[in-house]
């Protein structure tokens, strides 16, 4: 299982004293990009390679708040569904699950038009481990 | 139907030249806060009044990209579901629907513990118009 | 004098209960973009026109905090200094000055190389009113 | 010399394909917080301890752009000036200096009123190394 860590920064909190919910999508993006880079599906030198992960849908559930300075652990799992990639995420800190999420992605060309997933993605996604759904 | 407008700012775009998906949750929050302020359920002078809109779950669907400088129109509808408030949002620009979303909220006290929705909320939510679901 | 308004959003606050300082640069950018659009120096349809306002230096002074829901008023003044454009900003709310700032900009081409300011800019900047320095 | 690292995230870029300038203040805050935590002047469990680093003034110079996926190295130096703390920062990547910055901080109490720097800060700041100014 791919694991990603994020330390909560001061600027990610809001006036309730907890991490603002919009930042969870940023943490999950960090985890997804790290996963894709680890699988050699995303090349930082060619940022257009990120456009195979265009966001179609996001869903985030908040179970417990996250606080300034905490080290969040994010587990990632991915699978193919037709021309889409589905990611699920599980965020933990303080030996608890703080949040669960799912994001659905499609490939876009430079004109932002929908295209098929590249062959290299299909190969990687076939080999990925997918446990039961988390959400 | 409550309507909110947001002009896309330069700092809300990413290297694909479109609005970054995490910012949609910020636009939908702006619309929700404006709705709550309009109904006198949220008082800027007492920001703790915002804690009755603690985010339990978000879901955002992206149909078309949004671009720098565009004037986004966001329709809002709200209803009560037990101790939760459910919001739905429809974002338009260029005479098209760009995005649909739903967020689910609960009331928290100062210790971030779950409490019932205040009576004032129930009264407002009873009178709210809810058309068929948008997502 | 060009005037711009920004309402402070919930997501712009931090755990101290005030607007996070990094957001001031975003508010000042909003004001600068609105100024440039007003002068027809920036075309939202051609976002590359924004690259004539590449940021070389920023300086922000914080005199008083800004709070959730406040309507910030930002005054803008601009002048040319050789191949640079200099902007100054004065932010008010509650009949007080909250912040003063200055940003310095240069023109870049698509390869992010320094170029001269376009003629259209020089014409506009000649006509701009510049009072004494604010910082 | 204290050194901090930040990997540039996708959501930190803008439509020019580079890191948006407002994010530099966030990276410099990350470095400052890490420095203060390292010196035991900031306790994540007591986030109010961060209020001794209230921002009075920021100044950032941009020499070269920063790109998606880059590992930014930030050097930090700090010194006392009366009731203020002065930080300077030097950001590098690709064996070049990308940005230089200075931030000035003061201590605030819970009512956001100015107070003296705590004794523990003075002790740490006396021992800090300060080379010639970077800006």
XYZ file of C-alpha atoms in Angstrom:
540
model
C 0.000 0.000 0.000
C 1.390 3.390 -0.993
C 1.835 5.733 1.972
C 2.319 9.517 1.937
C 3.039 11.942 4.775
C 2.066 15.586 5.150
C 2.862 17.865 8.107
C 0.043 20.346 8.787
C 1.236 23.930 8.250
C 0.077 27.054 10.062
C -1.378 28.555 6.865
C -3.557 25.461 6.381
C -5.615 26.175 9.518
C -8.689 28.399 9.799
C -10.310 30.401 12.597
C -11.879 27.256 14.093
C -8.297 26.224 14.893
C -8.340 23.209 12.567
C -7.284 22.438 9.005
C -9.642 24.064 6.500
C -11.567 21.397 4.580
C -10.486 22.656 1.139
C -6.897 21.744 2.014
C -7.756 18.047 2.240
C -8.087 17.994 -1.560
C -4.580 19.463 -1.698
C -3.173 16.802 0.628
C -4.877 14.070 -1.390
C -3.452 15.581 -4.578
C 0.020 15.533 -3.020
C -0.453 11.828 -2.224
C -1.761 11.058 -5.750
C 1.083 12.939 -7.452
C 3.647 11.162 -5.252
C 2.012 7.825 -6.142
C 2.061 8.641 -9.879
C 5.662 9.830 -9.695
C 6.625 6.681 -7.839
C 5.058 4.592 -10.663
C 6.848 6.750 -13.288
C 3.469 7.901 -14.683
C 4.165 11.548 -13.927
C 7.303 13.457 -14.901
C 7.946 16.746 -13.072
C 9.993 17.923 -16.061
C 6.919 17.526 -18.279
C 4.099 18.938 -16.165
C 1.627 18.216 -19.003
C 1.974 14.564 -17.915
C -0.180 15.612 -14.940
C -3.097 16.197 -17.316
C -3.764 12.453 -17.385
C -5.029 12.983 -13.843
C -7.618 15.662 -14.621
C -10.163 15.673 -11.820
C -13.669 14.536 -12.723
C -15.103 14.046 -9.236
C -14.018 14.342 -5.622
C -15.649 13.110 -2.436
C -14.236 13.733 1.044
C -15.586 12.586 4.391
C -14.400 14.294 7.583
C -14.457 12.120 10.721
C -12.087 14.005 13.052
C -10.353 17.368 12.770
C -6.658 17.738 11.940
C -4.495 20.201 13.888
C -1.471 22.437 13.336
C 1.811 20.521 13.316
C 0.295 17.043 13.022
C 1.902 14.444 10.797
C -0.871 13.102 8.595
C -0.431 9.626 7.095
C -2.318 9.048 3.851
C -2.808 5.596 2.341
C -3.587 5.456 -1.383
C -5.209 2.796 -3.548
C -6.013 3.074 -7.262
C -7.899 1.143 -9.905
C -9.113 1.518 -13.487
C -12.792 1.869 -14.382
C -13.105 2.059 -18.174
C -11.491 5.320 -19.257
C -11.349 6.562 -15.666
C -8.922 6.130 -12.800
C -10.375 5.839 -9.335
C -8.323 6.700 -6.244
C -9.241 6.164 -2.629
C -7.474 7.689 0.365
C -7.416 7.070 4.099
C -5.908 9.750 6.350
C -4.672 8.960 9.860
C -3.125 10.766 12.808
C -3.229 10.143 16.564
C -3.907 6.421 15.772
C -7.307 7.399 14.357
C -8.809 7.749 10.904
C -9.425 11.462 10.320
C -10.778 11.397 6.786
C -11.704 9.114 3.879
C -11.860 10.216 0.273
C -12.297 9.170 -3.321
C -11.318 11.010 -6.496
C -12.112 10.064 -10.102
C -9.829 11.117 -12.946
C -9.758 11.155 -16.737
C -7.072 11.872 -19.339
C -7.184 15.157 -21.227
C -5.131 16.327 -24.209
C -3.680 19.824 -24.532
C -7.026 21.183 -25.781
C -8.575 19.794 -22.559
C -10.495 17.139 -24.568
C -11.137 13.683 -23.165
C -8.793 10.946 -24.420
C -8.136 7.303 -23.503
C -5.818 6.387 -20.707
C -2.292 5.800 -22.059
C -1.144 2.160 -22.278
C 1.486 2.740 -19.586
C -1.296 3.604 -17.128
C -3.283 0.463 -17.905
C -0.219 -1.675 -17.174
C 0.425 -0.043 -13.829
C -3.229 -0.063 -12.789
C -3.597 -3.786 -13.575
C -0.885 -4.549 -11.057
C -2.244 -2.256 -8.343
C -3.669 -3.770 -5.210
C -7.275 -2.737 -4.469
C -8.810 -3.806 -1.192
C -12.479 -3.427 -0.426
C -13.818 0.102 -0.907
C -12.983 2.551 1.895
C -15.962 4.892 1.537
C -33.225 30.384 -5.467
C -30.179 31.959 -3.797
C -27.531 33.087 -6.287
C -23.876 33.944 -5.622
C -21.198 35.316 -7.937
C -17.442 34.800 -7.891
C -14.909 36.260 -10.336
C -12.028 33.835 -10.997
C -8.731 35.286 -9.788
C -5.266 34.745 -11.242
C -4.047 32.991 -8.081
C -6.888 30.456 -8.363
C -5.506 28.966 -11.606
C -2.902 26.199 -11.954
C -0.369 25.241 -14.614
C -3.069 23.610 -16.759
C -4.407 27.168 -17.209
C -7.690 26.446 -15.404
C -9.056 26.876 -11.876
C -7.509 24.337 -9.493
C -10.153 21.884 -8.284
C -9.514 22.563 -4.568
C -10.721 26.135 -5.094
C -14.224 24.947 -5.972
C -14.745 24.043 -2.309
C -13.756 27.617 -1.488
C -16.229 29.087 -3.971
C -18.987 26.820 -2.643
C -18.100 27.906 0.910
C -18.363 31.551 -0.166
C -21.833 30.826 -1.556
C -22.895 28.925 1.596
C -21.631 31.666 3.928
C -23.396 34.328 1.852
C -26.602 32.249 2.004
C -26.308 31.826 5.796
C -25.540 35.513 6.281
C -28.509 36.423 4.116
C -30.743 34.256 6.353
C -29.209 35.819 9.494
C -27.839 32.400 10.580
C -24.234 33.579 10.485
C -22.870 36.702 12.146
C -19.463 37.945 10.950
C -18.960 39.631 14.326
C -19.279 36.243 16.026
C -17.269 33.928 13.790
C -18.064 31.007 16.124
C -21.542 31.138 14.554
C -19.869 29.574 11.504
C -19.254 26.412 13.536
C -22.847 25.360 12.951
C -21.707 24.696 9.384
C -18.859 22.301 10.204
C -18.143 20.223 7.123
C -18.952 16.513 7.361
C -18.798 15.573 3.684
C -18.157 17.220 0.323
C -18.740 15.965 -3.206
C -17.836 17.941 -6.322
C -18.347 17.008 -9.970
C -16.383 18.826 -12.681
C -18.100 19.020 -16.071
C -16.239 21.893 -17.761
C -13.153 23.901 -16.754
C -13.361 27.450 -15.376
C -10.948 30.111 -16.620
C -9.183 33.238 -15.334
C -11.478 36.276 -15.180
C -14.744 34.383 -15.605
C -17.797 35.375 -13.604
C -19.069 32.168 -12.016
C -22.738 32.028 -11.011
C -23.521 29.619 -8.177
C -27.067 28.563 -7.297
C -27.589 27.214 -3.763
C -30.309 25.030 -2.281
C -30.420 23.703 1.300
C -32.464 21.248 3.342
C -32.405 19.563 6.732
C -31.738 15.855 7.162
C -32.044 14.985 10.857
C -29.162 16.744 12.643
C -27.476 17.533 9.336
C -27.821 20.331 6.798
C -27.467 19.396 3.166
C -26.443 21.961 0.551
C -26.391 21.555 -3.199
C -24.687 23.882 -5.662
C -24.818 24.432 -9.413
C -22.050 26.535 -11.013
C -22.528 28.197 -14.404
C -20.525 30.345 -16.806
C -20.622 30.751 -20.603
C -24.304 29.579 -20.460
C -23.114 26.109 -19.393
C -23.054 24.154 -16.158
C -19.407 23.849 -15.112
C -19.784 21.973 -11.843
C -22.302 20.401 -9.462
C -21.686 19.822 -5.786
C -23.138 18.738 -2.475
C -21.877 19.411 1.036
C -23.188 17.999 4.316
C -22.808 19.924 7.574
C -23.282 19.420 11.297
C -23.286 21.735 14.317
C -20.274 21.678 16.645
C -19.785 23.355 20.008
C -16.553 25.087 21.051
C -14.974 21.766 22.029
C -15.715 20.570 18.471
C -18.355 18.116 19.766
C -21.513 17.348 17.786
C -24.664 19.180 18.926
C -28.193 19.586 17.575
C -29.022 22.222 15.002
C -30.217 25.419 16.727
C -33.959 26.144 16.544
C -33.348 29.198 14.333
C -31.837 26.923 11.701
C -34.764 24.537 11.705
C -37.170 27.422 11.093
C -35.193 28.736 8.149
C -34.614 25.294 6.626
C -38.323 24.436 6.792
C -39.089 27.391 4.578
C -36.300 26.697 2.073
C -37.193 25.605 -1.432
C -35.625 22.285 -2.500
C -36.058 21.192 -6.069
C -35.118 17.724 -7.263
C -31.571 16.695 -6.431
C -28.880 18.177 -8.701
C -26.272 15.427 -8.401
C -7.544 56.985 -7.359
C -8.450 53.401 -8.287
C -10.384 51.604 -5.541
C -10.967 47.852 -5.131
C -13.069 45.933 -2.601
C -12.572 42.457 -1.179
C -14.792 40.717 1.380
C -12.761 38.504 3.749
C -13.704 34.842 3.344
C -13.711 32.137 6.011
C -10.979 30.170 4.226
C -8.699 33.218 4.321
C -8.431 33.162 8.129
C -5.968 31.162 10.243
C -5.998 29.765 13.780
C -5.207 33.188 15.255
C -8.681 34.187 14.030
C -7.369 36.738 11.536
C -6.551 36.825 7.828
C -3.357 34.903 7.100
C -0.621 37.271 5.917
C 0.025 35.370 2.652
C -3.500 36.270 1.521
C -2.678 39.966 1.472
C -0.549 39.376 -1.621
C -3.636 37.753 -3.177
C -5.860 40.717 -2.333
C -3.270 43.129 -3.726
C -3.054 41.001 -6.879
C -6.844 41.184 -7.221
C -6.646 44.983 -6.977
C -3.764 45.177 -9.492
C -5.523 42.895 -11.991
C -8.739 44.912 -11.665
C -6.719 48.120 -12.238
C -5.004 46.660 -15.320
C -8.302 45.338 -16.683
C -9.902 48.721 -16.110
C -7.079 50.342 -18.148
C -7.457 47.677 -20.878
C -3.900 46.461 -20.243
C -5.043 42.968 -19.287
C -7.393 40.796 -21.308
C -8.975 37.839 -19.460
C -9.385 36.065 -22.810
C -5.609 36.201 -23.315
C -4.240 35.328 -19.888
C -0.674 35.651 -21.265
C -1.347 39.414 -21.123
C -0.932 39.002 -17.358
C 2.734 38.143 -17.906
C 3.518 41.839 -18.290
C 2.900 41.996 -14.545
C 5.422 39.339 -13.494
C 6.299 39.923 -9.862
C 9.865 41.043 -9.134
C 9.467 42.214 -5.545
C 6.755 42.516 -2.906
C 6.716 44.364 0.392
C 3.777 44.297 2.805
C 3.385 46.074 6.149
C 0.731 44.907 8.627
C -0.601 47.603 10.955
C -3.904 46.061 12.135
C -5.439 42.616 11.656
C -8.299 41.937 9.222
C -11.231 39.757 10.288
C -13.727 37.322 8.756
C -16.505 39.058 6.813
C -14.866 42.485 6.676
C -15.086 44.582 3.534
C -11.540 45.650 2.746
C -11.044 48.760 0.633
C -7.810 48.867 -1.346
C -6.488 52.005 -3.010
C -4.001 51.515 -5.856
C -1.427 53.826 -7.404
C 1.050 52.939 -10.156
C 4.078 54.463 -11.858
C 6.841 53.500 -14.266
C 10.460 53.177 -13.200
C 12.556 52.351 -16.288
C 11.513 48.872 -17.408
C 9.621 48.267 -14.176
C 6.124 49.095 -12.975
C 5.731 50.058 -9.357
C 2.416 49.656 -7.536
C 1.496 50.877 -4.079
C -1.536 49.821 -2.079
C -3.355 51.096 0.988
C -5.894 48.781 2.665
C -8.635 50.131 4.935
C -11.475 48.781 7.031
C -13.171 50.066 10.208
C -12.012 53.612 9.195
C -8.402 52.566 9.792
C -5.425 51.681 7.618
C -4.793 47.952 8.066
C -1.915 47.455 5.673
C 0.406 49.233 3.219
C 2.216 47.511 0.389
C 4.379 47.922 -2.668
C 4.966 45.513 -5.552
C 7.429 45.832 -8.421
C 6.761 44.192 -11.784
C 8.528 43.491 -15.056
C 7.384 42.222 -18.451
C 8.256 38.649 -19.446
C 7.836 36.897 -22.793
C 6.556 33.320 -23.148
C 10.010 31.919 -22.371
C 9.903 33.909 -19.115
C 12.661 36.250 -20.370
C 12.698 39.946 -19.469
C 11.382 42.305 -22.162
C 10.551 46.024 -22.343
C 7.199 47.312 -21.217
C 4.793 47.497 -24.188
C 4.074 50.979 -25.577
C 0.432 50.770 -24.430
C 1.652 50.481 -20.823
C 3.900 53.510 -21.079
C 0.989 55.607 -22.311
C -1.261 54.570 -19.467
C 1.432 54.941 -16.812
C 2.315 58.462 -17.972
C -1.229 59.543 -17.241
C -1.458 57.847 -13.843
C -1.646 59.947 -10.725
C 1.099 59.227 -8.173
C 0.902 60.915 -4.802
C 3.737 60.831 -2.323
C 4.973 57.355 -1.439
C 2.785 55.400 0.984
C 5.460 53.177 2.515
C 22.737 27.632 9.294
C 19.209 26.243 9.537
C 18.045 24.571 6.328
C 14.482 23.689 5.297
C 13.178 21.807 2.247
C 9.896 22.157 0.397
C 8.809 20.177 -2.669
C 6.709 22.314 -5.038
C 3.171 20.946 -5.339
C 0.873 21.071 -8.354
C -1.635 23.293 -6.540
C 1.094 25.866 -5.851
C 1.518 26.697 -9.562
C -0.470 29.234 -11.609
C -1.364 29.598 -15.275
C 2.112 30.955 -16.105
C 3.334 27.445 -15.231
C 5.356 28.603 -12.218
C 4.845 28.864 -8.462
C 2.462 31.708 -7.611
C 4.309 34.457 -5.732
C 1.926 34.420 -2.736
C 3.069 30.867 -1.961
C 6.609 32.035 -1.247
C 5.354 33.594 1.995
C 3.914 30.180 2.852
C 7.212 28.407 2.162
C 9.076 30.989 4.236
C 6.554 30.514 7.044
C 7.139 26.754 6.897
C 10.870 27.376 7.245
C 10.384 29.846 10.121
C 8.025 27.519 11.999
C 10.440 24.599 11.534
C 13.271 26.817 12.841
C 11.208 27.894 15.883
C 10.143 24.312 16.583
C 13.742 23.171 16.314
C 14.726 25.806 18.934
C 11.789 24.743 21.170
C 10.240 28.240 20.829
C 7.072 26.894 19.217
C 4.933 24.048 20.536
C 2.475 22.458 18.086
C 0.332 21.393 21.051
C -0.033 25.049 22.073
C -0.630 26.843 18.774
C -0.928 30.170 20.642
C 2.872 29.912 20.994
C 2.936 30.833 17.283
C 1.567 34.268 18.179
C 5.056 35.362 19.223
C 5.792 35.340 15.495
C 3.003 37.696 14.401
C 3.970 39.161 11.050
C 4.738 42.887 10.988
C 6.407 43.148 7.598
C 7.394 40.917 4.696
C 9.654 41.549 1.724
C 10.269 39.015 -1.034
C 12.510 39.318 -4.082
C 12.007 36.956 -7.034
C 15.134 36.262 -9.099
C 14.184 33.045 -10.934
C 10.914 31.124 -11.181
C 10.274 27.869 -9.286
C 8.630 24.930 -11.056
C 6.327 22.010 -10.245
C 8.117 19.161 -8.474
C 11.278 21.086 -7.604
C 12.947 20.609 -4.237
C 13.445 24.085 -2.829
C 16.167 24.572 -0.230
C 15.600 27.461 2.163
C 18.316 28.832 4.439
C 17.152 30.790 7.487
C 18.911 33.330 9.699
C 17.355 35.267 12.590
C 18.269 38.132 14.893
C 16.664 40.400 17.484
C 16.054 44.098 16.889
C 14.554 45.604 20.031
C 11.118 44.055 20.487
C 11.198 42.607 16.977
C 12.587 39.446 15.450
C 14.062 39.712 12.004
C 14.320 36.677 9.712
C 16.079 36.415 6.391
C 15.684 33.616 3.873
C 17.569 32.407 0.816
C 15.827 29.945 -1.513
C 17.776 27.735 -3.903
C 17.083 25.103 -6.550
C 18.999 24.042 -9.702
C 22.199 25.389 -8.009
C 20.805 28.924 -8.274
C 19.288 31.424 -5.874
C 15.596 31.748 -6.791
C 14.439 34.167 -4.126
C 15.572 36.258 -1.152
C 13.287 37.440 1.606
C 13.022 39.159 4.956
C 10.194 39.058 7.488
C 9.838 41.087 10.679
C 7.853 39.751 13.639
C 6.508 40.913 16.967
C 4.936 39.171 19.967
C 1.201 39.504 20.520
C -0.928 38.433 23.472
C -4.339 36.761 23.147
C -6.021 40.131 22.605
C -3.612 40.696 19.701
C -1.818 43.470 21.646
C 1.934 44.024 21.322
C 4.054 42.563 24.138
C 7.765 42.076 24.762
C 9.615 39.081 23.399
C 9.679 36.295 26.009
C 13.002 35.715 27.799
C 13.386 32.297 26.144
C 13.448 34.005 22.738
C 16.118 36.481 23.742
C 18.378 33.642 24.880
C 18.004 31.743 21.629
C 18.380 34.841 19.453
C 21.597 35.886 21.231
C 23.191 32.618 20.213
C 21.987 32.726 16.610
C 24.491 33.231 13.840
C 23.794 36.226 11.610
C 25.942 36.715 8.547
C 25.857 39.861 6.465
C 22.388 40.858 5.261
C 21.049 38.876 2.277
C 18.748 41.519 0.800
